Tab-separated table of C-alpha atoms in Angstrom:
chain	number	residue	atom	x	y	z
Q	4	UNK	CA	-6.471	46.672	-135.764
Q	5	UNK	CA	-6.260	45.845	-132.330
Q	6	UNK	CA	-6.731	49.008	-129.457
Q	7	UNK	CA	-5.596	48.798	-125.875
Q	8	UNK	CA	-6.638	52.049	-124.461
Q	9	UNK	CA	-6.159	53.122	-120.626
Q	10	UNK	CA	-7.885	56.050	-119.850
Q	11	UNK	CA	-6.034	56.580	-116.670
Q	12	UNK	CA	-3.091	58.265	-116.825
Q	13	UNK	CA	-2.069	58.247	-113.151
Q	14	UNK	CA	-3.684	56.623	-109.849
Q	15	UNK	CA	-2.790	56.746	-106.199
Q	16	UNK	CA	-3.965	54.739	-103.683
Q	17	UNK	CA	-3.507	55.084	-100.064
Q	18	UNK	CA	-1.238	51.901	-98.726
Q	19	UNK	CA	-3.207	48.631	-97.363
Q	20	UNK	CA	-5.926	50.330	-99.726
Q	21	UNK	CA	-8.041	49.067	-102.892
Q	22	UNK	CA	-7.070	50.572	-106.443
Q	23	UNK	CA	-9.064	49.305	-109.675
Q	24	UNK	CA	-6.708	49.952	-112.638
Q	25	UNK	CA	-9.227	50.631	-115.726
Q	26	UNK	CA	-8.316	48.927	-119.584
Q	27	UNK	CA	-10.680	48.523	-122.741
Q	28	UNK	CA	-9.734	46.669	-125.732
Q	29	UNK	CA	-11.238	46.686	-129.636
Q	30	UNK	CA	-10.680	43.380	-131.052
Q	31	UNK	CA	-14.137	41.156	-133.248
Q	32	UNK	CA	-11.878	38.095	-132.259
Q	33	UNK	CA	-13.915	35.690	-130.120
Q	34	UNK	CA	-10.794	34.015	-128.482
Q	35	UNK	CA	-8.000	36.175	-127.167
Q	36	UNK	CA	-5.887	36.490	-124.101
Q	37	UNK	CA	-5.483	39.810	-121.611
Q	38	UNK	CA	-2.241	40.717	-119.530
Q	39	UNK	CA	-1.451	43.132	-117.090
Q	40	UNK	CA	2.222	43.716	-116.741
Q	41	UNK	CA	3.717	45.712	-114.300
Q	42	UNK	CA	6.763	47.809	-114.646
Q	43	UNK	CA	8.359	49.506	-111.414
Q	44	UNK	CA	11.218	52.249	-111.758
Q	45	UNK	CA	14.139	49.377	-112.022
Q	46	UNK	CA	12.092	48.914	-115.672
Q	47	UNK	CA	11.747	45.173	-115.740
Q	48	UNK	CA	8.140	44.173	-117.168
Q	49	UNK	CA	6.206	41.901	-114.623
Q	50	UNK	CA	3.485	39.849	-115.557
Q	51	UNK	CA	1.268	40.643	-112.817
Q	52	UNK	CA	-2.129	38.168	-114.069
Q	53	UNK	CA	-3.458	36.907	-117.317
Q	54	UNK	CA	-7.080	35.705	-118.679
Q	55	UNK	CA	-7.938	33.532	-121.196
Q	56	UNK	CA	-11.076	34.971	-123.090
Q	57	UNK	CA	-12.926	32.238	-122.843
Q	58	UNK	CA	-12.204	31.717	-119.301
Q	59	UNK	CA	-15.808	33.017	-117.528
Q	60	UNK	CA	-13.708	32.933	-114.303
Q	61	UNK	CA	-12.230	36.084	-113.180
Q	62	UNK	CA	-8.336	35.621	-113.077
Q	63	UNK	CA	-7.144	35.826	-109.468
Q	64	UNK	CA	-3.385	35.981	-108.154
Q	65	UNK	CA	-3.030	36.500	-104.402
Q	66	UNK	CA	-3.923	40.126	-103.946
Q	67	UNK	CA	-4.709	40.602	-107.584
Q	68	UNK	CA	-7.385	40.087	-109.091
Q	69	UNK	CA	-9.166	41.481	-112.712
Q	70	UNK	CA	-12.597	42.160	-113.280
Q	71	UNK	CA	-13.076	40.377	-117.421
Q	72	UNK	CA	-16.679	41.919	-118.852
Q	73	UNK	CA	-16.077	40.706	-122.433
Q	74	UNK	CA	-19.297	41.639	-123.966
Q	75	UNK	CA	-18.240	45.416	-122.785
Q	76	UNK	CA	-14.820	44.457	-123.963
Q	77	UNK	CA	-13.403	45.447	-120.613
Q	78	UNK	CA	-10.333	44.428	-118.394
Q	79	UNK	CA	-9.654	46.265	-114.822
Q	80	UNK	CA	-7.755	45.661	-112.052
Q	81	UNK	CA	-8.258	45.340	-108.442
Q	82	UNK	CA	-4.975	45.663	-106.174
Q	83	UNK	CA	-6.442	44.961	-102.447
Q	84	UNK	CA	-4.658	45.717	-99.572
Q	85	UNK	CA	-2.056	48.083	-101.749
Q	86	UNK	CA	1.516	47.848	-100.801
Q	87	UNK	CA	4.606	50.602	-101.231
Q	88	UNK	CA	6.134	47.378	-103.702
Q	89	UNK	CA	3.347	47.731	-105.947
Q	90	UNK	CA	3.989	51.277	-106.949
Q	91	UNK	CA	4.522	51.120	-110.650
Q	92	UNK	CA	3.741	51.057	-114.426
Q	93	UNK	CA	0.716	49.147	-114.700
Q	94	UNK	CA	0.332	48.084	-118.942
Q	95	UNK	CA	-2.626	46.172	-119.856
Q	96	UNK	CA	-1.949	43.618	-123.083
Q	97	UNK	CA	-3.885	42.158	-125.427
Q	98	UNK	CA	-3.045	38.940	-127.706
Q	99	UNK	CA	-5.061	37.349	-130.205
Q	100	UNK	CA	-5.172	33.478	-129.371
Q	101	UNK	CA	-3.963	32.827	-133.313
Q	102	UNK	CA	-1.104	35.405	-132.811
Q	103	UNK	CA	1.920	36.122	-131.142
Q	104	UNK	CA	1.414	39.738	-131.369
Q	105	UNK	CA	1.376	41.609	-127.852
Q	106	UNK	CA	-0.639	45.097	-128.254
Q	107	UNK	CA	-0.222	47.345	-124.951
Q	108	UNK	CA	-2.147	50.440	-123.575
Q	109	UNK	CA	-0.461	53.199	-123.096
Q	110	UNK	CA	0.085	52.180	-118.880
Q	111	UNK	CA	-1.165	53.732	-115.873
Q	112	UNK	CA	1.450	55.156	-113.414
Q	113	UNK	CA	0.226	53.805	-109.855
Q	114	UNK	CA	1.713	55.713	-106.431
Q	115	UNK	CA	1.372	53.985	-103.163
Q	116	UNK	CA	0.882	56.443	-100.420
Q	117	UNK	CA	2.131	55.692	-97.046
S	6	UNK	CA	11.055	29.925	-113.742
S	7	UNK	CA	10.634	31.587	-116.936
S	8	UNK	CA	13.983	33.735	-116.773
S	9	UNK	CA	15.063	36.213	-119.537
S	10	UNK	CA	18.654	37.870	-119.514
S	11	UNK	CA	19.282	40.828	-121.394
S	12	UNK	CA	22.658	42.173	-121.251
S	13	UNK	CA	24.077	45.179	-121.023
S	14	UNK	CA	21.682	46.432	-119.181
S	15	UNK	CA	23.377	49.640	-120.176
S	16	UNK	CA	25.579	50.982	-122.724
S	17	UNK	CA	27.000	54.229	-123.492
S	18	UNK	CA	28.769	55.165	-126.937
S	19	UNK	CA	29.871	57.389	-129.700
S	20	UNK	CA	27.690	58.331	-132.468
S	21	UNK	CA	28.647	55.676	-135.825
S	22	UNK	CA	29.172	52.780	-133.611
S	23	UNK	CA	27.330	49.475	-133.706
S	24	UNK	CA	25.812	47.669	-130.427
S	25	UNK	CA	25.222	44.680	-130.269
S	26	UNK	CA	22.420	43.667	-127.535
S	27	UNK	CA	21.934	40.572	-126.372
S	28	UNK	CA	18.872	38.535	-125.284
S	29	UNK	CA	18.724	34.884	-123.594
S	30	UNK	CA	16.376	32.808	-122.033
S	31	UNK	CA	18.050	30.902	-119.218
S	32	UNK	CA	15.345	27.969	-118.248
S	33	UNK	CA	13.305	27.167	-121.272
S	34	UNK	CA	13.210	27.245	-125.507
S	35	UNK	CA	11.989	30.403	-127.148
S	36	UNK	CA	10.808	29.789	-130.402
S	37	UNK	CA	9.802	33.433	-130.485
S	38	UNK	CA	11.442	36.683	-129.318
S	39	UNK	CA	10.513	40.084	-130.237
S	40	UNK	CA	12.196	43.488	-129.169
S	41	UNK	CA	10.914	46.861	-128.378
S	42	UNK	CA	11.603	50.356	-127.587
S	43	UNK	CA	10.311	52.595	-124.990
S	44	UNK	CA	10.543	56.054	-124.810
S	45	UNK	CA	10.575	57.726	-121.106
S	46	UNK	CA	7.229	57.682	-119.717
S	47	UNK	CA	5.721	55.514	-122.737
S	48	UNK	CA	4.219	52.024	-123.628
S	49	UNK	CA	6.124	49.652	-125.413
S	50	UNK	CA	6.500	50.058	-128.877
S	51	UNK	CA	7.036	46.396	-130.701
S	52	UNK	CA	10.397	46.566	-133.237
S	53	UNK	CA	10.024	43.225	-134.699
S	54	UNK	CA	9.678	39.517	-133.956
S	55	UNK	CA	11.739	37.188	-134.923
S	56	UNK	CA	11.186	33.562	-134.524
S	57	UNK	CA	14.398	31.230	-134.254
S	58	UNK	CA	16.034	30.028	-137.492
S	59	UNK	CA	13.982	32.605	-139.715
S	60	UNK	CA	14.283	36.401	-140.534
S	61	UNK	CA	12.472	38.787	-138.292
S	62	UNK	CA	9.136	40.480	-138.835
S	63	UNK	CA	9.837	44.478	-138.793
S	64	UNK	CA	7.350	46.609	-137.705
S	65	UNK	CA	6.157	49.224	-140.091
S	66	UNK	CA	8.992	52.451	-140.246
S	67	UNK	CA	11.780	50.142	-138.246
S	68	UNK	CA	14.843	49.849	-140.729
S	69	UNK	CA	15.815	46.312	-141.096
S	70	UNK	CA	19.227	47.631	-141.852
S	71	UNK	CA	19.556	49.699	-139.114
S	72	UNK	CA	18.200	46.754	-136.315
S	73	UNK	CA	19.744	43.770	-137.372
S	74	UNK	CA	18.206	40.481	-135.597
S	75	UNK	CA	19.149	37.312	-135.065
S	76	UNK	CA	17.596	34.617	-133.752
S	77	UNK	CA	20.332	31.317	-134.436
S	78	UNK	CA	18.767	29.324	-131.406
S	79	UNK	CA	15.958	28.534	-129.225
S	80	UNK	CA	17.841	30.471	-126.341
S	81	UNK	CA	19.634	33.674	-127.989
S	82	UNK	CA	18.724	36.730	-129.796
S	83	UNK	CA	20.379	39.807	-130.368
S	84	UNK	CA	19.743	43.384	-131.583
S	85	UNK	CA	22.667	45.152	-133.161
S	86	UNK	CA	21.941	49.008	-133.694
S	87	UNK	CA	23.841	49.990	-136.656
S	88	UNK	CA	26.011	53.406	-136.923
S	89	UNK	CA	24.082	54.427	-133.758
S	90	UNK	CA	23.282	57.712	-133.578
S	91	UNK	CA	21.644	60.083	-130.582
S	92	UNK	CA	17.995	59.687	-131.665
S	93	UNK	CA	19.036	55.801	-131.425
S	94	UNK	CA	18.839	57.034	-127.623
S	95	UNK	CA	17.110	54.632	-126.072
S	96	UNK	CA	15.484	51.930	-123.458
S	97	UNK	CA	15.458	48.528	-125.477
S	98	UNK	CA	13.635	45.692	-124.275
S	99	UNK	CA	13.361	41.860	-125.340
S	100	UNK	CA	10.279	39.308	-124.547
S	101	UNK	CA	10.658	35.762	-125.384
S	102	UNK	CA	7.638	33.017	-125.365
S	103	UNK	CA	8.547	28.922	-125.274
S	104	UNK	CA	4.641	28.349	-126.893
S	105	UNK	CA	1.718	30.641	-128.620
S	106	UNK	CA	-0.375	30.082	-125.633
S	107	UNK	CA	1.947	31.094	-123.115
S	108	UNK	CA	2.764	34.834	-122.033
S	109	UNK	CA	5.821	37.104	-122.936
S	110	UNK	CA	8.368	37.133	-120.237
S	111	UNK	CA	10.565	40.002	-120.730
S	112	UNK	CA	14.360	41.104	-120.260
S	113	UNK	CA	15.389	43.671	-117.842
S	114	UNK	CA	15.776	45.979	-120.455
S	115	UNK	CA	19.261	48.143	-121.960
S	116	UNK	CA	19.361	51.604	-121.950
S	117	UNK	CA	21.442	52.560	-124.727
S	118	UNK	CA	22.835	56.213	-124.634
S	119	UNK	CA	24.671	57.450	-127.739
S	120	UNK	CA	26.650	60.182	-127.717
């Protein structure tokens, strides 16, 4: 079965600061898709950026950005220049490209210090 | 674009009634929903998935009889929680795709309190 696993619990980052949110996955699929969602305390899930696995290309949206090793089956993200909006649940997700299936980690809880 | 509505966003009740949550996509055809349950300060935990005109697909240890689903068109699904009780005590959230290829875009989410 599919894992998600992010090892970080909790993260802070100081604000107009870079944070690099840490997610593995287990999967033998070759083709796949990756997700980070965001959910702040009002508890609507955000897609925040996605990646196609076969994409080489590192997935980029404004001041996010992800950092896709897939031979070390590895997924981060890079918030630059950290606002007090971004302060949230951060859930990385995994979908095989056959499937509709979502599998999520277990989220990392980011706080944006002034 | 890409709008779910999930309503009530929150619902308080005695223990034995039924709920019915509701769960629409506003500017484009879902052909497949799926709701889930969080627990405070947890992931997501997927229920089932339901794709329109078909029964759902339960999750392993969620009782079909106790979540019903529907799915009767491209735009609408609902969760009724049957004889709620307080461990029914909730946040419940839907995702709905238009296409396999695209991303879930999810609901704002009911918190369901039962009392």
């Amino acid at each position: 079965a599919q894992t998600v696993t992010q090892s970080q619990p909790e993260m802070s980052v100081q604000e107009a600061e870079t944070v690099t949110l840490s997610c593995t996955y287990d999967t033998s699929e070759s083709d796949y898709y990756l997700f980070w969602y965001k959910q702040p305390p009002s508890r609507q899930m955000i897609l925040v950026i996605r990646q196609e696995a076969y994409k080489q290309q590192n997935a980029t949206e404004n001041r996010f950005s992800v950092n896709f090793q897939k031979a070390a089956k590895s997924f981060s993200l890079k918030i630059s220049d950290s606002q007090l909006g971004d302060a949230a649940m951060y859930f990385c997700a995994y979908r095989e490209n056959t499937g509709n299936q979502f599998y999520f980690g277990t989220g990392t809880s980011l706080t944006v210090i002034p | 674009g890409a709008v779910v509505s999930q309503h009530p966003s929150w619902v308080i009740c005695k223990s034995g009634t039924s709920v019915k949550i509701e769960c629409r996509s506003l500017d484009f055809q879902a052909t497949t929903m799926f709701w889930y349950r969080q627990f405070p300060k947890q992931s997501l935990m997927l229920m089932a998935t339901s794709n329109e005109g078909s029964k759902a697909t339960y999750e392993q240890g969620v009782e079909k009889d106790k979540f019903l689903i529907n799915h009767a068109s491209l735009t609408l699904s609902t969760l009724t929680v049957t004889s709620a009780h307080p461990e029914d005590s909730s946040f419940y959230i839907c995702s709905a795709m238009s296409a396999s290829n695209q991303p879930q875009h999810f609901g704002d989410g009911t918190r369901l309190s039962i009392l």
